[in-house]
CSV table of C-alpha atoms and ligand atoms in Angstrom, one decimal:
chain,number,residue,atom,x,y,z
A,717,UNK,CA,-0.5,-15.3,23.1
A,718,UNK,CA,2.6,-16.5,20.3
A,719,UNK,CA,1.9,-17.4,16.8
A,720,UNK,CA,3.3,-20.0,17.1
A,721,UNK,CA,0.5,-21.1,19.9
A,722,UNK,CA,-1.6,-19.4,17.7
A,723,UNK,CA,-0.8,-21.8,14.8
A,724,UNK,CA,-1.2,-24.8,16.9
A,725,UNK,CA,-4.1,-24.2,17.3
A,726,UNK,CA,-5.8,-22.1,14.8
A,727,UNK,CA,-6.6,-25.5,12.7
A,728,UNK,CA,-8.0,-27.4,15.0
A,729,UNK,CA,-10.8,-25.0,14.7
A,730,UNK,CA,-13.9,-25.9,12.6
A,731,UNK,CA,-16.9,-23.6,14.3
A,732,UNK,CA,-18.7,-21.2,12.5
A,733,UNK,CA,-19.4,-18.6,14.0
A,734,UNK,CA,-21.1,-14.9,12.7
A,735,UNK,CA,-19.1,-11.6,14.6
A,736,UNK,CA,-21.4,-8.3,14.6
A,737,UNK,CA,-18.9,-6.0,13.9
A,738,UNK,CA,-17.7,-6.9,10.7
A,739,UNK,CA,-14.3,-8.5,10.5
A,740,UNK,CA,-12.0,-6.5,7.7
A,741,UNK,CA,-8.8,-8.4,5.6
A,742,UNK,CA,-7.0,-5.4,4.0
A,743,UNK,CA,-4.9,-6.6,1.2
A,744,UNK,CA,-2.2,-3.8,0.0
A,745,UNK,CA,0.0,-4.8,-2.9
A,746,UNK,CA,3.2,-3.0,-3.1
A,747,UNK,CA,4.4,-1.1,-6.5
A,748,UNK,CA,1.3,-2.6,-8.2
A,749,UNK,CA,-0.2,-0.5,-11.7
A,750,UNK,CA,-3.5,0.0,-12.7
A,751,UNK,CA,-2.6,-2.3,-15.8
A,752,UNK,CA,-1.7,-5.0,-14.0
A,753,UNK,CA,-4.2,-7.4,-13.2
A,754,UNK,CA,-6.4,-9.5,-15.3
A,755,UNK,CA,-9.8,-7.7,-13.9
A,756,UNK,CA,-8.2,-4.7,-14.9
A,757,UNK,CA,-6.9,-5.7,-18.5
A,758,UNK,CA,-4.2,-6.8,-18.7
A,759,UNK,CA,-3.6,-9.9,-21.1
A,760,UNK,CA,-1.0,-12.1,-20.1
A,761,UNK,CA,-0.9,-11.4,-15.8
A,762,UNK,CA,-2.7,-14.3,-13.5
A,763,UNK,CA,-4.7,-12.9,-11.2
A,764,UNK,CA,-7.5,-15.7,-10.9
A,765,UNK,CA,-8.7,-15.0,-6.9
A,766,UNK,CA,-8.2,-11.2,-7.7
A,767,UNK,CA,-10.5,-11.8,-10.8
A,768,UNK,CA,-12.5,-13.3,-8.8
A,769,UNK,CA,-13.0,-10.4,-5.7
A,770,UNK,CA,-13.7,-7.7,-9.2
A,771,UNK,CA,-16.2,-9.8,-10.2
A,772,UNK,CA,-17.7,-11.1,-7.1
A,773,UNK,CA,-16.8,-7.4,-5.6
A,774,UNK,CA,-16.8,-3.3,-6.5
A,775,UNK,CA,-14.4,-2.7,-8.3
A,776,UNK,CA,-12.8,0.7,-9.1
A,777,UNK,CA,-11.7,2.3,-11.6
A,778,UNK,CA,-11.0,6.0,-9.8
A,779,UNK,CA,-9.0,4.8,-6.7
A,780,UNK,CA,-6.0,6.8,-5.6
A,781,UNK,CA,-3.3,6.7,-2.9
A,782,UNK,CA,-1.3,9.9,-1.2
A,783,UNK,CA,2.1,9.0,-2.0
A,784,UNK,CA,4.0,7.8,-5.5
A,785,UNK,CA,6.6,6.2,-3.1
A,786,UNK,CA,6.1,3.2,0.0
A,787,UNK,CA,7.1,5.1,3.2
A,788,UNK,CA,4.2,8.1,2.7
A,789,UNK,CA,1.2,6.2,1.3
A,790,UNK,CA,1.1,3.6,3.3
A,791,UNK,CA,1.2,6.3,6.4
A,792,UNK,CA,-2.1,7.7,4.6
A,793,UNK,CA,-3.3,4.3,4.5
A,794,UNK,CA,-3.0,3.8,8.1
A,795,UNK,CA,-4.4,6.9,9.8
A,796,UNK,CA,-7.0,8.5,6.8
A,797,UNK,CA,-4.3,11.9,6.8
A,798,UNK,CA,-2.4,13.6,4.3
A,799,UNK,CA,2.1,12.2,5.2
A,800,UNK,CA,2.1,15.8,5.7
A,801,UNK,CA,0.4,15.8,8.7
A,802,UNK,CA,2.2,12.8,10.4
A,803,UNK,CA,5.9,14.1,8.8
A,804,UNK,CA,6.1,10.9,6.6
A,805,UNK,CA,8.0,12.7,3.5
A,806,UNK,CA,9.9,13.6,2.0
A,807,UNK,CA,10.8,10.0,0.4
A,808,UNK,CA,11.2,6.9,2.3
A,809,UNK,CA,12.9,5.3,5.6
A,810,UNK,CA,16.0,3.2,5.5
A,811,UNK,CA,17.1,0.1,8.2
A,812,UNK,CA,18.8,3.1,10.1
A,813,UNK,CA,16.4,5.9,9.8
A,814,UNK,CA,15.9,7.8,12.4
A,815,UNK,CA,12.1,7.8,12.3
A,816,UNK,CA,8.8,6.5,12.4
A,817,UNK,CA,5.5,7.0,11.9
A,818,UNK,CA,4.7,9.1,14.9
A,819,UNK,CA,3.0,7.3,18.3
A,820,UNK,CA,0.7,10.3,18.6
A,821,UNK,CA,-0.9,9.1,15.0
A,822,UNK,CA,-3.5,6.8,15.4
A,823,UNK,CA,-3.9,4.3,12.6
A,824,UNK,CA,-7.1,1.9,11.2
A,825,UNK,CA,-5.8,-0.8,14.4
A,826,UNK,CA,-5.8,1.7,17.0
A,827,UNK,CA,-9.3,2.8,16.0
A,828,UNK,CA,-10.6,-0.6,15.4
A,829,UNK,CA,-8.0,-2.5,19.0
A,830,UNK,CA,-9.8,-0.1,21.3
A,831,UNK,CA,-13.6,-1.2,19.6
A,832,UNK,CA,-13.0,-4.4,20.6
A,833,UNK,CA,-11.3,-6.1,17.3
A,834,UNK,CA,-8.3,-8.4,17.6
A,835,UNK,CA,-5.8,-7.0,15.2
A,836,UNK,CA,-2.6,-8.3,12.7
A,837,UNK,CA,0.1,-7.8,10.8
A,838,UNK,CA,1.7,-9.7,8.3
A,839,UNK,CA,4.6,-8.8,5.4
A,840,UNK,CA,6.1,-5.4,4.6
A,841,UNK,CA,5.5,-2.7,7.4
A,842,UNK,CA,8.3,0.2,5.9
A,843,UNK,CA,6.3,3.2,8.9
A,844,UNK,CA,9.9,2.9,11.1
A,845,UNK,CA,11.7,0.6,12.7
A,846,UNK,CA,13.6,3.2,15.9
A,847,UNK,CA,15.2,2.0,18.9
A,848,UNK,CA,14.7,-0.9,20.2
A,849,UNK,CA,11.6,-1.4,17.8
A,850,UNK,CA,9.8,2.1,19.1
A,851,UNK,CA,8.0,2.6,15.7
A,852,UNK,CA,7.1,-1.2,14.7
A,853,UNK,CA,3.9,-2.3,14.1
A,854,UNK,CA,3.0,-3.9,17.3
A,855,UNK,CA,3.2,0.0,18.9
A,856,UNK,CA,0.6,1.1,16.4
A,857,UNK,CA,-2.1,-1.1,17.6
A,858,UNK,CA,-0.9,-4.4,16.1
A,859,UNK,CA,-1.6,-7.1,19.0
A,860,UNK,CA,0.4,-10.0,16.1
A,861,UNK,CA,3.3,-8.7,13.7
A,862,UNK,CA,5.4,-11.0,11.2
A,863,UNK,CA,7.3,-9.2,8.3
A,864,UNK,CA,9.6,-7.1,7.2
A,865,UNK,CA,10.5,-3.5,8.2
A,866,UNK,CA,10.9,-1.5,5.6
A,867,UNK,CA,11.6,-3.0,1.2
A,868,UNK,CA,13.2,-5.8,0.9
A,869,UNK,CA,15.7,-3.8,-1.6
A,870,UNK,CA,16.9,-2.1,1.2
A,871,UNK,CA,19.3,-4.9,2.1
A,872,UNK,CA,21.7,-7.3,0.0
A,873,UNK,CA,21.2,-8.9,-2.5
A,874,UNK,CA,22.3,-12.1,-1.5
A,875,UNK,CA,19.3,-12.3,0.9
A,876,UNK,CA,16.3,-12.3,-2.7
A,877,UNK,CA,17.6,-15.8,-3.0
A,878,UNK,CA,15.6,-16.6,-6.1
A,879,UNK,CA,13.9,-20.4,-6.5
A,880,UNK,CA,15.8,-22.5,-7.7
A,881,UNK,CA,18.6,-20.9,-5.5
A,882,UNK,CA,21.0,-20.8,-8.1
A,883,UNK,CA,18.8,-18.1,-10.3
A,884,UNK,CA,20.5,-14.3,-9.7
A,885,UNK,CA,18.4,-12.0,-8.8
A,886,UNK,CA,18.3,-9.0,-11.3
A,887,UNK,CA,19.4,-5.3,-10.3
A,888,UNK,CA,21.0,-3.8,-7.4
A,889,UNK,CA,19.8,-4.0,-4.2
A,890,UNK,CA,21.6,-1.9,-0.5
A,891,UNK,CA,24.3,-3.7,-0.4
A,892,UNK,CA,25.9,-1.3,2.7
A,893,UNK,CA,22.8,-2.0,4.7
A,894,UNK,CA,22.2,-5.6,7.0
A,895,UNK,CA,20.9,-8.3,6.6
A,896,UNK,CA,17.0,-7.9,5.6
A,897,UNK,CA,15.4,-9.5,9.2
A,898,UNK,CA,12.1,-11.2,9.5
A,899,UNK,CA,10.0,-9.8,12.7
A,900,UNK,CA,7.8,-11.9,14.9
A,901,UNK,CA,6.3,-9.5,17.3
A,902,UNK,CA,9.6,-7.4,18.2
A,903,UNK,CA,11.7,-10.2,17.7
A,904,UNK,CA,13.9,-10.8,15.0
A,905,UNK,CA,13.3,-14.5,13.9
A,906,UNK,CA,15.4,-14.7,10.8
A,907,UNK,CA,17.9,-13.0,9.3
A,908,UNK,CA,18.6,-12.4,6.1
A,909,UNK,CA,14.7,-14.0,5.7
A,910,UNK,CA,14.0,-16.5,3.1
A,911,UNK,CA,12.0,-14.9,0.6
A,912,UNK,CA,11.1,-18.0,-1.6
A,913,UNK,CA,9.9,-19.9,2.1
A,914,UNK,CA,8.5,-16.5,3.2
A,915,UNK,CA,5.5,-16.0,1.7
A,916,UNK,CA,3.8,-19.2,3.1
A,917,UNK,CA,4.5,-18.2,6.5
A,918,UNK,CA,3.0,-15.3,6.2
A,919,UNK,CA,-0.3,-17.1,4.7
A,920,UNK,CA,-0.3,-19.7,8.3
A,921,UNK,CA,0.0,-16.9,10.2
A,922,UNK,CA,-2.6,-15.2,8.4
A,923,UNK,CA,-5.1,-18.6,8.5
A,924,UNK,CA,-4.2,-18.5,12.2
A,925,UNK,CA,-5.0,-15.7,13.2
A,926,UNK,CA,-7.9,-15.4,11.5
A,927,UNK,CA,-9.1,-19.1,13.2
A,928,UNK,CA,-8.0,-18.0,16.6
A,929,UNK,CA,-9.7,-14.6,16.4
A,930,UNK,CA,-12.6,-16.2,15.6
A,931,UNK,CA,-12.2,-18.9,18.4
A,932,UNK,CA,-12.1,-16.1,20.4
A,933,UNK,CA,-15.9,-14.8,19.3
A,934,UNK,CA,-13.4,-11.6,18.5
A,935,UNK,CA,-13.9,-9.8,15.2
A,936,UNK,CA,-10.7,-9.1,13.9
A,937,UNK,CA,-8.9,-6.8,11.5
A,938,UNK,CA,-6.0,-8.2,9.5
A,939,UNK,CA,-3.7,-6.2,7.0
A,940,UNK,CA,-1.0,-7.6,4.7
A,941,UNK,CA,0.6,-6.1,3.0
A,942,UNK,CA,2.9,-8.2,0.5
A,943,UNK,CA,6.0,-7.5,-0.7
A,944,UNK,CA,4.9,-8.0,-4.1
A,945,UNK,CA,5.2,-6.8,-6.5
A,946,UNK,CA,7.8,-4.3,-5.6
A,947,UNK,CA,11.4,-5.4,-6.7
A,948,UNK,CA,13.2,-7.6,-6.9
A,949,UNK,CA,10.8,-10.1,-8.0
A,950,UNK,CA,10.7,-13.2,-6.1
A,951,UNK,CA,8.2,-16.3,-5.6
A,952,UNK,CA,8.4,-19.8,-3.7
A,953,UNK,CA,8.7,-22.8,-5.3
A,954,UNK,CA,4.9,-23.5,-5.9
A,955,UNK,CA,4.5,-20.0,-7.9
A,956,UNK,CA,8.4,-19.9,-9.7
A,957,UNK,CA,7.7,-20.4,-14.1
A,958,UNK,CA,4.0,-20.2,-14.0
A,959,UNK,CA,3.0,-17.1,-15.0
A,960,UNK,CA,3.1,-16.6,-18.9
A,961,UNK,CA,5.0,-12.8,-18.1
A,962,UNK,CA,7.6,-13.9,-16.2
A,963,UNK,CA,9.6,-13.4,-13.0
A,964,UNK,CA,7.3,-10.1,-12.0
A,965,UNK,CA,3.9,-12.7,-13.3
A,966,UNK,CA,5.2,-15.6,-10.6
A,967,UNK,CA,5.3,-12.7,-8.2
A,968,UNK,CA,1.8,-11.3,-8.5
A,969,UNK,CA,0.3,-15.4,-8.6
A,970,UNK,CA,1.7,-15.3,-5.6
A,971,UNK,CA,0.0,-12.4,-3.6
A,972,UNK,CA,-3.2,-13.7,-5.9
A,973,UNK,CA,-2.6,-17.2,-4.4
A,974,UNK,CA,-2.3,-15.4,-1.2
A,975,UNK,CA,-5.7,-13.7,-1.9
A,976,UNK,CA,-7.0,-17.5,-2.9
A,977,UNK,CA,-6.1,-18.5,1.3
A,978,UNK,CA,-7.4,-15.4,2.8
A,979,UNK,CA,-10.7,-16.1,1.4
A,980,UNK,CA,-11.1,-19.9,1.2
A,981,UNK,CA,-10.3,-19.3,4.9
A,982,UNK,CA,-13.5,-17.2,5.5
A,983,UNK,CA,-15.8,-19.1,3.4
A,984,UNK,CA,-14.8,-22.0,5.1
A,985,UNK,CA,-15.2,-20.6,8.5
A,986,UNK,CA,-19.0,-19.6,7.3
A,987,UNK,CA,-18.0,-15.5,8.1
A,988,UNK,CA,-18.2,-14.8,5.5
A,989,UNK,CA,-21.6,-13.1,5.3
A,990,UNK,CA,-19.5,-10.6,7.5
A,991,UNK,CA,-16.5,-9.7,6.0
A,992,UNK,CA,-15.4,-7.1,4.2
A,993,UNK,CA,-12.2,-7.3,2.0
A,994,UNK,CA,-10.0,-4.6,0.7
A,995,UNK,CA,-7.6,-4.7,-1.9
A,996,UNK,CA,-5.7,-2.3,-4.0
A,997,UNK,CA,-1.3,-0.7,-3.6
A,998,UNK,CA,0.7,1.6,-1.9
A,999,UNK,CA,1.7,3.3,-5.7
A,1000,UNK,CA,2.6,2.4,-9.3
A,1001,UNK,CA,4.6,0.6,-10.9
A,1002,UNK,CA,8.5,0.7,-11.5
A,1003,UNK,CA,8.6,0.4,-15.1
A,1004,UNK,CA,12.1,1.1,-14.7
A,1005,UNK,CA,12.8,-2.2,-14.8
A,1006,UNK,CA,11.4,-3.3,-17.3
A,1007,UNK,CA,9.4,-6.2,-17.3
A,1008,UNK,CA,10.6,-7.1,-14.2
A,1009,UNK,CA,8.0,-3.8,-13.2
A,1010,UNK,CA,4.8,-3.5,-13.4
A,1011,UNK,CA,2.2,-1.1,-16.0
A,1012,UNK,CA,0.2,1.4,-15.6
A,1013,UNK,CA,-1.6,0.3,-18.1
A,1014,UNK,CA,-3.3,3.3,-20.5
A,1015,UNK,CA,-2.4,5.5,-17.6
A,1016,UNK,CA,0.5,7.8,-17.6
A,1017,UNK,CA,3.9,7.0,-16.0
A,1018,UNK,CA,4.2,5.3,-13.3
A,1019,UNK,CA,5.8,5.3,-9.5
A,1020,UNK,CA,7.4,8.3,-8.1
A,1021,UNK,CA,5.2,10.5,-10.7
A,1022,UNK,CA,2.0,12.7,-9.5
A,1023,UNK,CA,0.8,11.6,-13.3
A,1024,UNK,CA,-2.0,8.7,-13.1
A,1025,UNK,CA,0.3,6.5,-12.8
A,1026,UNK,CA,1.9,7.3,-9.7
A,1027,UNK,CA,-0.9,7.2,-8.0
A,1028,UNK,CA,-4.7,5.8,-9.0
A,1029,UNK,CA,-4.7,2.1,-7.8
A,1030,UNK,CA,-6.3,-1.1,-9.1
A,1031,UNK,CA,-9.2,-1.4,-6.2
A,1032,UNK,CA,-11.9,-3.5,-5.1
A,1033,UNK,CA,-13.8,-4.4,-2.2
A,1034,UNK,CA,-16.0,-7.4,-1.3
A,1035,UNK,CA,-18.1,-8.6,1.4
A,1036,UNK,CA,-20.6,-11.5,-0.4
A,1037,UNK,CA,-23.8,-10.7,0.1
A,1038,UNK,CA,-23.2,-7.2,1.3
A,1039,UNK,CA,-21.9,-5.3,-1.7
A,1040,UNK,CA,-23.1,-5.3,-4.6
A,1041,UNK,CA,-21.2,-6.3,-7.8
A,1042,UNK,CA,-20.1,-4.0,-10.0
A,1043,UNK,CA,-17.8,-1.0,-11.2
A,1044,UNK,CA,-18.0,2.1,-9.7
A,1045,UNK,CA,-16.2,4.9,-11.2
A,1046,UNK,CA,-16.7,7.5,-8.3
A,1047,UNK,CA,-13.9,8.8,-6.8
A,1048,UNK,CA,-11.8,7.2,-3.8
A,1049,UNK,CA,-9.0,7.0,-1.8
A,1050,UNK,CA,-7.0,5.0,0.9
A,1051,UNK,CA,-7.8,8.0,2.7
A,1052,UNK,CA,-10.9,6.8,3.1
A,1053,UNK,CA,-10.5,3.7,4.2
A,1054,UNK,CA,-10.0,4.6,8.3
A,1055,UNK,CA,-13.0,6.2,8.3
A,1056,UNK,CA,-15.3,4.2,6.3
A,1057,UNK,CA,-13.7,0.7,8.7
A,1058,UNK,CA,-14.5,3.1,12.0
A,1059,UNK,CA,-18.0,3.5,10.6
A,1060,UNK,CA,-18.8,-0.3,10.0
A,1061,UNK,CA,-17.4,-1.0,13.1
A,1062,UNK,CA,-18.9,1.4,14.9
A,1063,UNK,CA,-16.0,2.5,16.6
A,1064,UNK,CA,-15.4,6.5,17.7
A,1065,UNK,CA,-12.8,8.5,16.2
A,1066,UNK,CA,-10.2,10.7,17.3
A,1067,UNK,CA,-10.7,14.2,17.1
A,1068,UNK,CA,-7.2,14.7,14.6
A,1069,UNK,CA,-7.9,16.1,11.8
A,1070,UNK,CA,-8.7,13.5,9.2
A,1071,UNK,CA,-8.9,13.8,5.0
A,1072,UNK,CA,-10.7,10.9,4.5
A,1073,UNK,CA,-14.6,10.6,4.0
A,1074,UNK,CA,-16.8,7.7,4.9
A,1075,UNK,CA,-17.9,5.2,1.6
A,1076,UNK,CA,-20.0,3.3,3.4
A,1077,UNK,CA,-23.4,4.6,1.3
A,1078,UNK,CA,-21.0,4.9,-1.3
A,1079,UNK,CA,-20.3,0.8,-0.9
A,1080,UNK,CA,-23.5,-0.2,0.5
A,1081,UNK,CA,-26.2,1.8,-1.5
A,1082,UNK,CA,-24.1,2.1,-4.3
A,1083,UNK,CA,-24.4,6.0,-3.4
A,1084,UNK,CA,-22.5,8.8,-5.0
A,1085,UNK,CA,-19.0,9.0,-3.4
A,1086,UNK,CA,-18.7,12.1,-0.7
A,1087,UNK,CA,-15.0,12.9,-1.9
A,1088,UNK,CA,-15.0,15.1,-5.5
A,1089,UNK,CA,-11.2,16.0,-5.0
A,1090,UNK,CA,-8.3,14.5,-4.9
A,1091,UNK,CA,-4.7,16.6,-4.5
A,1092,UNK,CA,-1.4,15.0,-5.4
A,1093,UNK,CA,1.8,15.3,-2.9
A,1094,UNK,CA,5.1,14.4,-4.7
A,1095,UNK,CA,7.1,12.1,-3.3
A,1096,UNK,CA,9.7,15.1,-1.8
A,1097,UNK,CA,7.3,17.5,-0.5
A,1098,UNK,CA,8.2,21.4,-0.6
A,1099,UNK,CA,6.1,23.0,1.8
A,1100,UNK,CA,6.4,26.3,-0.8
A,1101,UNK,CA,4.9,24.4,-4.1
A,1102,UNK,CA,2.4,21.8,-1.7
A,1103,UNK,CA,0.1,19.8,-4.1
A,1104,UNK,CA,2.0,19.3,-7.5
A,1105,UNK,CA,-1.8,18.5,-9.1
A,1106,UNK,CA,-5.9,18.6,-8.2
A,1107,UNK,CA,-8.2,16.5,-9.2
A,1108,UNK,CA,-12.2,18.2,-8.9
A,1109,UNK,CA,-14.3,15.8,-10.4
A,1110,UNK,CA,-13.5,15.2,-13.9
A,1111,UNK,CA,-10.8,17.5,-14.3
A,1112,UNK,CA,-7.1,17.0,-13.2
A,1113,UNK,CA,-4.6,20.2,-13.2
A,1114,UNK,CA,-1.1,19.7,-13.4
A,1115,UNK,CA,0.5,22.9,-11.7
A,1116,UNK,CA,4.5,21.4,-11.0
A,1117,UNK,CA,5.2,18.2,-13.6
A,1118,UNK,CA,8.2,16.5,-12.4
A,1119,UNK,CA,9.8,12.8,-14.2
A,1120,UNK,CA,11.6,10.8,-12.1
A,1121,UNK,CA,14.2,7.5,-12.7
A,1122,UNK,CA,11.1,5.0,-10.8
A,1123,UNK,CA,9.4,5.7,-13.7
A,1124,UNK,CA,12.3,5.4,-16.6
A,1125,UNK,CA,12.3,3.1,-19.3
A,1126,UNK,CA,8.6,4.2,-20.8
A,1127,UNK,CA,8.6,5.8,-24.2
A,1128,UNK,CA,7.0,9.2,-23.0
A,1129,UNK,CA,9.8,11.3,-22.1
A,1130,UNK,CA,7.8,13.6,-19.3
A,1131,UNK,CA,7.9,10.0,-17.7
A,1132,UNK,CA,11.7,9.8,-17.0
A,1133,UNK,CA,14.6,11.8,-14.5
A,1134,UNK,CA,15.3,13.6,-18.0
A,1135,UNK,CA,12.0,15.6,-17.1
A,1136,UNK,CA,12.7,18.2,-14.8
A,1137,UNK,CA,10.4,20.0,-12.5
A,1138,UNK,CA,8.1,22.2,-14.0
A,1139,UNK,CA,5.7,25.0,-13.1
A,1140,UNK,CA,2.5,25.3,-15.2
A,1141,UNK,CA,0.8,28.8,-15.1
A,1142,UNK,CA,-2.1,28.5,-15.8
A,1143,UNK,CA,-2.0,24.6,-15.1
A,1144,UNK,CA,-1.8,22.3,-17.3
A,1145,UNK,CA,-5.8,21.2,-17.5
A,1146,UNK,CA,-6.8,17.4,-18.4
A,1147,UNK,CA,-10.2,16.0,-19.0
A,1148,UNK,CA,-10.0,12.2,-16.7
A,1149,UNK,CA,-13.5,11.1,-18.7
A,1150,UNK,CA,-12.6,11.6,-22.0
A,1151,UNK,CA,-9.2,11.8,-21.5
A,1152,UNK,CA,-7.7,9.4,-18.9
A,1153,UNK,CA,-4.2,9.0,-20.4
A,1154,UNK,CA,-3.6,12.7,-20.2
A,1155,UNK,CA,-2.4,13.3,-23.6
A,1156,UNK,CA,-4.3,15.9,-24.3
A,1157,UNK,CA,-4.1,19.5,-22.6
A,1158,UNK,CA,-7.0,21.5,-22.3
A,1159,UNK,CA,-5.3,24.7,-21.9
A,1160,UNK,CA,-2.8,24.0,-24.9
A,1161,UNK,CA,-3.8,26.8,-26.9
A,1162,UNK,CA,-4.7,29.3,-24.5
A,1163,UNK,CA,-8.0,29.5,-22.0
A,1164,UNK,CA,-11.2,28.6,-23.9
A,1165,UNK,CA,-14.1,30.7,-22.3
A,1166,UNK,CA,-16.1,27.3,-20.9
A,1167,UNK,CA,-13.0,26.6,-18.6
A,1168,UNK,CA,-12.2,29.8,-17.3
A,1169,UNK,CA,-15.4,28.6,-14.2
A,1170,UNK,CA,-13.9,25.0,-13.8
A,1171,UNK,CA,-10.6,26.1,-13.5
A,1172,UNK,CA,-11.8,29.5,-11.4
A,1173,UNK,CA,-12.9,27.3,-9.1
A,1174,UNK,CA,-9.8,24.3,-9.1
A,1175,UNK,CA,-7.5,27.4,-8.3
A,1176,UNK,CA,-10.1,28.1,-4.9
A,1177,UNK,CA,-9.8,24.6,-3.9
A,1178,UNK,CA,-5.7,24.6,-4.2
A,1179,UNK,CA,-6.0,27.4,-2.2
A,1180,UNK,CA,-8.5,26.6,0.0
A,1181,UNK,CA,-6.8,23.4,0.6
A,1182,UNK,CA,-2.8,24.4,1.3
A,1183,UNK,CA,-4.3,27.1,3.4
A,1184,UNK,CA,-5.6,24.3,6.0
A,1185,UNK,CA,-2.6,22.1,5.8
A,1186,UNK,CA,-0.7,21.3,8.3
A,1187,UNK,CA,3.1,20.0,8.1
A,1188,UNK,CA,4.7,18.0,10.5
A,1189,UNK,CA,8.0,18.3,11.1
A,1190,UNK,CA,10.0,15.9,8.6
A,1191,UNK,CA,10.3,12.6,9.8
A,1192,UNK,CA,11.9,11.0,7.4
A,1193,UNK,CA,14.5,13.9,7.2
A,1194,UNK,CA,15.7,12.7,11.4
A,1195,UNK,CA,18.4,11.4,10.0
A,1196,UNK,CA,20.1,7.8,10.4
A,1197,UNK,CA,22.1,6.1,12.9
A,1198,UNK,CA,23.9,2.8,11.9
A,1199,UNK,CA,23.7,1.2,15.0
A,1200,UNK,CA,19.6,1.0,14.5
A,1201,UNK,CA,19.9,-1.5,11.8
A,1202,UNK,CA,18.4,-4.5,13.0
A,1203,UNK,CA,20.8,-7.3,14.2
A,1204,UNK,CA,19.6,-10.7,15.5
A,1205,UNK,CA,23.3,-10.4,17.8
A,1206,UNK,CA,23.4,-7.2,18.9
A,1207,UNK,CA,26.7,-8.0,20.2
A,1208,UNK,CA,28.6,-9.8,17.5
A,1209,UNK,CA,30.7,-8.2,15.3
A,1210,UNK,CA,31.5,-7.3,12.7
A,1211,UNK,CA,28.2,-5.8,11.7
A,1212,UNK,CA,26.6,-5.9,10.0
A,1213,UNK,CA,27.9,-9.4,7.7
A,1214,UNK,CA,27.9,-11.5,11.6
A,1215,UNK,CA,24.2,-10.5,12.0
A,1216,UNK,CA,22.7,-14.1,10.7
A,1217,UNK,CA,20.2,-16.2,12.2
A,1218,UNK,CA,19.1,-19.0,9.8
A,1219,UNK,CA,15.5,-20.3,11.1
A,1220,UNK,CA,13.6,-23.4,9.3
A,1221,UNK,CA,10.8,-21.8,8.9
A,1222,UNK,CA,9.3,-26.1,9.1
A,1223,UNK,CA,10.6,-25.4,13.1
A,1224,UNK,CA,6.7,-23.2,12.8
B,1258,LIG,MG1,5.9,0.6,-3.2
């Protein structure tokens, strides 16, 4: 059924249906930092709905994503596997990339769809496009898709009309690329995207999908991968100028508004006791954008680094009546979401190697997390170096450090692109409980006797992990083919400027 039909019939429904297994709404922000939300301590962000979700759900203080940039992080989220295993490294996909998340990879959507779930995705994909949409979400278990196949700076800025339309979007985008498209399933709906009207369309799509799934008495999985708060910032008229935090704050407020609408829809349908919300982000803040980028708060550096600011993210899980409200400092990761959701749904897992743990006892019973380690890969993965850092319990060891241009402009020179790749032997060692900002290297003056056992344990853990890792062929290094760039008029010339298909969203 097309989403247009879903839109029309969906809003007619007002039934109260309880389904078992649970409905799942997974919300993934983009380049949102650890310090960006009100509930994580930001003084001027307006995030009332996310703050309410945190207050009524379980808020994580030590939750990690696997990739300090977009594509690898999303690959791990959806597969429960490090990006090394799927080949989504180094770096990210581009509009003309030949590669994509391999179809053989099994996503959360495929696990749940094969168990009877209705599945849909809205927002940013960034796991490949390929010839004739070979790598789009509809090929990876999502029955419906409305969204953009990659980042919204991977196209000319002129398709990023700010509100009001005369307002310039700051900075530079990929001007040589094709105009940004928005897809509905595998068809281009509009090119270039009118971003200032897009999020309300996502909101309608999400609401209609939820209504329609309830109408069909099917459990549902909705993956909403927001463009916010990736640079350049934009927001629709309803949110523009509303936040004291400026353009970044407006974009964040629009994301928060979508969260509020999703919660409201679930409550209106009376399915709140059978619906799990998960919220987190793909990677740390792009501080090079100054006040138009996010912040990692007290954590060190941001996007593209393996300091805490690059990979530790805000995260919360909310399930009315099932998850006890609170805050947990147990270790958890995006890798754990697939096995956790499979367990909650009673869906069988395939026998591929997973890197995640089932967190159901942590979130439902308050038990200890089964995860006691985390492994930090840089965006530029090199098999000979392997991981940059490892966390074991409260200790984190850096074997390599490197700054990044995405983490420019912070006062800390370690974050900047001028901080070269540096090997540390012995590693830098931090106690993340007493020193979450990674300020005080415990091995600065040699190896204290009392730390020798933990250091040995960390080095053994690193060796064990790296011996067990299988590196798939790189998908991002498969090169580019300009003919793969999406175009709503495939036969037009000259490309890419002729790829221009305006659509009035009101028609939807
Ligand atoms: Mg990102």
